[in-house]
CSV table of C-alpha atoms in Angstrom, one decimal:
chain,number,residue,atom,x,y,z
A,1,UNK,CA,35.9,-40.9,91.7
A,2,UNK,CA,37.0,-43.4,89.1
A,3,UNK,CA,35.8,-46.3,91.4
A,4,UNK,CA,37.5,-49.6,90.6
A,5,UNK,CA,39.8,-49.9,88.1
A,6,UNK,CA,41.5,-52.9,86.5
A,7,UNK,CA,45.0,-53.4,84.4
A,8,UNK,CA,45.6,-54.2,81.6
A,9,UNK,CA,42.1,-54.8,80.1
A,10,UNK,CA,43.7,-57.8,77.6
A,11,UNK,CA,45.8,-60.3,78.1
A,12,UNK,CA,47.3,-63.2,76.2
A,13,UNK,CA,50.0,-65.5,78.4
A,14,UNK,CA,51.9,-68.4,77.5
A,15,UNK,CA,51.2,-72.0,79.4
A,16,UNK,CA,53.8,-71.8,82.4
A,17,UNK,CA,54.0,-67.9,82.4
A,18,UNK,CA,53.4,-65.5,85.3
A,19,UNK,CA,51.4,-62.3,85.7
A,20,UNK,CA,49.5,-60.1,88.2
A,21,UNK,CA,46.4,-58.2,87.7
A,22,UNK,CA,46.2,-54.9,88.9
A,23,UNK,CA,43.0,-53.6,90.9
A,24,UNK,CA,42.6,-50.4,92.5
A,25,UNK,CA,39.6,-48.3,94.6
A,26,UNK,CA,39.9,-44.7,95.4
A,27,UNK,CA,36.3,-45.3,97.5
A,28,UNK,CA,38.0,-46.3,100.9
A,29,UNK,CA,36.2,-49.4,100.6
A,30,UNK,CA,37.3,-51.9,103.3
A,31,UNK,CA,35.8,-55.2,101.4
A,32,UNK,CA,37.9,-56.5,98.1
A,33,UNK,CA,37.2,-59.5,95.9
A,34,UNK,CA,38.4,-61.1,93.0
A,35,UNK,CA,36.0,-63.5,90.6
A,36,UNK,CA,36.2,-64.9,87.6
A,37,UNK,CA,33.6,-65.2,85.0
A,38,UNK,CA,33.9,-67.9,82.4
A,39,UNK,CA,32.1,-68.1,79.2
A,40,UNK,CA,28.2,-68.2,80.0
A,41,UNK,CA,28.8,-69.1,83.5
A,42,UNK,CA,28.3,-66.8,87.2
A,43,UNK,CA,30.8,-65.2,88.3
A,44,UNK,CA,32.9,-67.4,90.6
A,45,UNK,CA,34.7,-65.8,93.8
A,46,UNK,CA,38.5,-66.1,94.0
A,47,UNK,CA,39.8,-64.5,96.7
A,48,UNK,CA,38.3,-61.8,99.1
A,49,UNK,CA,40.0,-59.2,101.8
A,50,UNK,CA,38.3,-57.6,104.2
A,51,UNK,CA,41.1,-55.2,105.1
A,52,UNK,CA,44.4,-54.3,104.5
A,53,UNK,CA,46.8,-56.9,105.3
A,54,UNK,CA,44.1,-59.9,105.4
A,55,UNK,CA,43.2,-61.7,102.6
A,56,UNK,CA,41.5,-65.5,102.2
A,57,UNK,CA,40.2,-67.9,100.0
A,58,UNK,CA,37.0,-68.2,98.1
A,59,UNK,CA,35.5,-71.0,95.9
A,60,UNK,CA,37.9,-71.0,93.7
A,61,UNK,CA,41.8,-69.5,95.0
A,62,UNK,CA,44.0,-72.8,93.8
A,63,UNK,CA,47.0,-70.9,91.2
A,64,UNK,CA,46.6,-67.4,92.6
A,65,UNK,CA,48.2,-65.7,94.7
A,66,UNK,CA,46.5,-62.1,96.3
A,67,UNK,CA,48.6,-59.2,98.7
A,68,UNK,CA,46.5,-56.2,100.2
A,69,UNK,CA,49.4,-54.1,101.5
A,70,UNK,CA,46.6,-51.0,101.2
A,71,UNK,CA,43.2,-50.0,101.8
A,72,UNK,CA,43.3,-49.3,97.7
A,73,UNK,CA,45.2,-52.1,96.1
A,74,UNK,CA,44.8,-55.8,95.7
A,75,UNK,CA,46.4,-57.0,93.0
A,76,UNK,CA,45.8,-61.1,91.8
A,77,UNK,CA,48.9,-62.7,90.7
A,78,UNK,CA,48.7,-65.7,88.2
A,79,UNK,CA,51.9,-68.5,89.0
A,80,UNK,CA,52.1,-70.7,86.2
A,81,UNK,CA,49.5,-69.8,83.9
A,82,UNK,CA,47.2,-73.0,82.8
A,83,UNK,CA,45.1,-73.1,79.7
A,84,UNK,CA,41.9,-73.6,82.3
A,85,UNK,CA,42.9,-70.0,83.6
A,86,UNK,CA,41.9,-68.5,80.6
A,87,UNK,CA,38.6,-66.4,81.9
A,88,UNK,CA,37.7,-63.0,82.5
A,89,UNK,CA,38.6,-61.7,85.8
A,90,UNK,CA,36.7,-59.1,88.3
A,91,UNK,CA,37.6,-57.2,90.8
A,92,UNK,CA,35.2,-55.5,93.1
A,93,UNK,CA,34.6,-53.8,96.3
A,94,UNK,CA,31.9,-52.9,99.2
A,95,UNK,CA,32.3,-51.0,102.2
A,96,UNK,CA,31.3,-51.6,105.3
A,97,UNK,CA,28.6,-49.8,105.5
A,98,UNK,CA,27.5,-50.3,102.1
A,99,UNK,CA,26.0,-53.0,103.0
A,100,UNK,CA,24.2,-53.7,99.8
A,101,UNK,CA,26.3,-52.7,97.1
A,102,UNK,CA,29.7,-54.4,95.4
A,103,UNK,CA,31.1,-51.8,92.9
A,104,UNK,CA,32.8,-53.7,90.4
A,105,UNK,CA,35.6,-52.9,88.0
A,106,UNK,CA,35.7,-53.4,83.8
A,107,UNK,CA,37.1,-56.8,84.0
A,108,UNK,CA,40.2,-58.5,82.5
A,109,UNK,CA,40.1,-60.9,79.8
A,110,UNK,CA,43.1,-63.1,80.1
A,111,UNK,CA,43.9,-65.8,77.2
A,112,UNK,CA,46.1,-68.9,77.9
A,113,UNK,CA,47.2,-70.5,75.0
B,1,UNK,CA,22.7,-69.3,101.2
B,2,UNK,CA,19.2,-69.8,99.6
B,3,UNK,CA,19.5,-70.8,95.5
B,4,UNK,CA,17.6,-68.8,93.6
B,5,UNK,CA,15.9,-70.4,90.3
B,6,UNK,CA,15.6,-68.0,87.0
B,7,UNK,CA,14.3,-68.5,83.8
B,8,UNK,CA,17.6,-68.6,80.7
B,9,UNK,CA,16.1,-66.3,79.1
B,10,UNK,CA,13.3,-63.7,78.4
B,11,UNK,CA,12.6,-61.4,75.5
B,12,UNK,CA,10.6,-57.6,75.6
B,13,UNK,CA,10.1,-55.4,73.5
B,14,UNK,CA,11.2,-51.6,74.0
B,15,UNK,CA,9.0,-49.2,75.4
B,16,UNK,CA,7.1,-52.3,77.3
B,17,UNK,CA,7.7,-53.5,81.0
B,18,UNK,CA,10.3,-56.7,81.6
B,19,UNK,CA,8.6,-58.9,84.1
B,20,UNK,CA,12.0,-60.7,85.2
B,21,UNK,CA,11.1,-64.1,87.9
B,22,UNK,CA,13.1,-65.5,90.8
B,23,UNK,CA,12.6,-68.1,92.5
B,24,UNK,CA,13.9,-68.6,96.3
B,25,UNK,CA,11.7,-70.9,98.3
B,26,UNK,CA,14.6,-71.8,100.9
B,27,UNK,CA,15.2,-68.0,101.6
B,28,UNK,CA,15.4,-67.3,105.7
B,29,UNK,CA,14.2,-64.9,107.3
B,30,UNK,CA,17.3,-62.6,107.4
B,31,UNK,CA,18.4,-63.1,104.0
B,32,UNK,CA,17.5,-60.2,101.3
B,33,UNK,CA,16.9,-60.4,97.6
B,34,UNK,CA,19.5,-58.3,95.5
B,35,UNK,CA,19.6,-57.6,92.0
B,36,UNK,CA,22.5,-57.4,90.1
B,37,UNK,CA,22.8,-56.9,85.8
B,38,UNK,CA,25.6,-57.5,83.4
B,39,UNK,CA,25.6,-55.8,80.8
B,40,UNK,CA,27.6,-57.3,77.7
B,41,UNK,CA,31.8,-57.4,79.0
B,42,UNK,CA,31.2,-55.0,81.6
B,43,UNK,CA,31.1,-55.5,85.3
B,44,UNK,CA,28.2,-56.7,87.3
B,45,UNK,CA,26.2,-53.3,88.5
B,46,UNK,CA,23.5,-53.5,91.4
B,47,UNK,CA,20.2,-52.9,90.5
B,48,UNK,CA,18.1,-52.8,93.7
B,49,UNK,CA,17.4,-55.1,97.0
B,50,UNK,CA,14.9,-55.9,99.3
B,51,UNK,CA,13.7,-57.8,102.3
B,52,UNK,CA,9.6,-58.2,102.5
B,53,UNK,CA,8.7,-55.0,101.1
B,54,UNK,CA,8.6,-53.9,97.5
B,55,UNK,CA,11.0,-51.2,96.5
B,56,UNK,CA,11.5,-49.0,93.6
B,57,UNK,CA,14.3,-46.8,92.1
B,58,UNK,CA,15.2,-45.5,89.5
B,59,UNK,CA,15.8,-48.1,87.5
B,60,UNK,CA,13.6,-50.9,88.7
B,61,UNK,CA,11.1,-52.3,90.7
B,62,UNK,CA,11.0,-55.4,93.3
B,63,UNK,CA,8.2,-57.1,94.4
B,64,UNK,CA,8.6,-59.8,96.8
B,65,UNK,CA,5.5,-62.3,97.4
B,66,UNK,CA,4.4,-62.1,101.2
B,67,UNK,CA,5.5,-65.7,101.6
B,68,UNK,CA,9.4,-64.3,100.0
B,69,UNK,CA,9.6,-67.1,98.5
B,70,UNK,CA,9.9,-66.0,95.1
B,71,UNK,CA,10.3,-61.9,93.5
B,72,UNK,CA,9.8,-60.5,90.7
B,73,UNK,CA,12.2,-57.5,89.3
B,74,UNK,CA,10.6,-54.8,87.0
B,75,UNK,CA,11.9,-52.9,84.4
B,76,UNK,CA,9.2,-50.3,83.7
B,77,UNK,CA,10.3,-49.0,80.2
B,78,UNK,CA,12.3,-51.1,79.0
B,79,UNK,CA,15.2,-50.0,76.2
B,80,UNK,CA,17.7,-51.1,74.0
B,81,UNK,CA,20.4,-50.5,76.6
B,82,UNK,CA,18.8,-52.6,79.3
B,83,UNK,CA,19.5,-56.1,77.2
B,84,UNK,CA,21.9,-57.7,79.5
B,85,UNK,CA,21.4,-60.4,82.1
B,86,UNK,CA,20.1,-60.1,85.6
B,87,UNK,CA,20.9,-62.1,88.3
B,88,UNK,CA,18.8,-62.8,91.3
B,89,UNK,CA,21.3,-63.5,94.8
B,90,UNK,CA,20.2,-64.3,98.3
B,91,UNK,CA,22.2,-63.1,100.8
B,92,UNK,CA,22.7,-62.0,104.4
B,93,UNK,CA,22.5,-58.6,104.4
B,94,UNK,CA,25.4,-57.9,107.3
B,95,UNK,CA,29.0,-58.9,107.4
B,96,UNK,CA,31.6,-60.3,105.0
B,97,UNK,CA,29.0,-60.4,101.5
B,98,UNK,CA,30.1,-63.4,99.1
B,99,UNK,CA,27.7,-63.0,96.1
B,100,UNK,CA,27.0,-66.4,94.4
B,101,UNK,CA,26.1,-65.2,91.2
B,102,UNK,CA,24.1,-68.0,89.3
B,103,UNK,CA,23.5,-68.3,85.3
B,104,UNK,CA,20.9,-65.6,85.6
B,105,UNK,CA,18.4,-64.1,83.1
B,106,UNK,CA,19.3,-63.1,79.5
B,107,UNK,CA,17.5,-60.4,78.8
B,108,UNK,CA,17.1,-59.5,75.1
B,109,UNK,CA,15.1,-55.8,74.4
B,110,UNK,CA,13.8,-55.5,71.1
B,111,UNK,CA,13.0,-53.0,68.6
């Protein structure tokens, strides 16, 4: 299993510009999240799905958008990137059994200058 | 969700055990301890979890005071590879799991 993967590992968008972030699981997991992590702070969460096809709002969802049309995807997209974006971004994901465990993914830093 | 209170930061030195401290005097009585560690740029990775008693795998222990109001995760032998830092979470144990990962510990293994 490669477990959770994230694309592209870098990034570096313009104020105003648009972009999605890729995650994918290929553990069946049910439970997907999104956080974001910036410097020497927790990890804050963004958006959550417990399934495919419904998705909703953590702490912290304002200027993303999420879409889990499958059990393995949930891409973050990014409208009108702001300089206060600029973080590194999780994603991670549980099943429902697993009641103990989030596996997460590498992580994509994202720059917005 | 209970807070947890951790030290900034804690130094070992290799080879010795890393005593790491949480506090969670407002934890409830169906709420578990977990143990998560970030490692420099990388993804938070579970460590262990528990509810009253301690556990052990193999990578740490926990021990959890009878009152649970505070734990205590152990890193027996600690290496080069374990400097990272470790956050204590409270959480329900059932259901949707948010994680609210605080500032944690920075733990520095040295030479």
């Amino acid at each position: 299993n490669a477990g959770v993967t994230q694309t592209p590992k870098f990034r570096i968008l313009k104020i105003g510009q648009s972009m999605t972030l890729q995650c994918a699981q290929d553990m069946n997991h049910n439970y997907m999240y999104w956080y974001r992590q910036d410097p020497g702070m927790g990890l804050k969460l963004i958006y959550y799905s417990v399934g495919a096809g419904i998705t909703d709002k953590g702490e912290v969802p304002n200027g993303y958008n999420v879409s889990r049309s499958t059990t393995e995807d949930f891409p973050l997209r990014l409208e009108l990137a702001a300089p206060s974006q600029t973080s590194v971004y999780f994603c991670a994901s549980r099943d429902i059994g697993d009641t103990y465990e989030q596996y997460f993914g590498p992580g994509t830093r994202l720059t917005v200058t | 969700d209970a807070k947890t209170t951790q030290p900034t930061s804690m130094d070992c030195a290799e080879g010795r055990a890393a005593n790491l401290p949480c506090n969670h005097s407002t934890i409830s009585g169906n709420e578990y301890v977990y143990w998560y560690r970030q490692i420099h740029s990388q993804g938070p990775q579970y460590i262990i979890h528990g509810l009253k008693n301690n556990e052990t795998n193999e990578m740490a222990s926990l021990i959890i005071t009878e009152d649970r109001k505070s734990s205590t995760l152990i890193l027996p032998h600690a290496t080069l590879r374990d400097t990272a830092v470790y956050y204590c979470i409270v959480r329900v144990r059932v259901g949707f799991q948010k994680l609210v990962f605080g500032t944690g510990t920075r733990l520095l293994v040295s030479p």
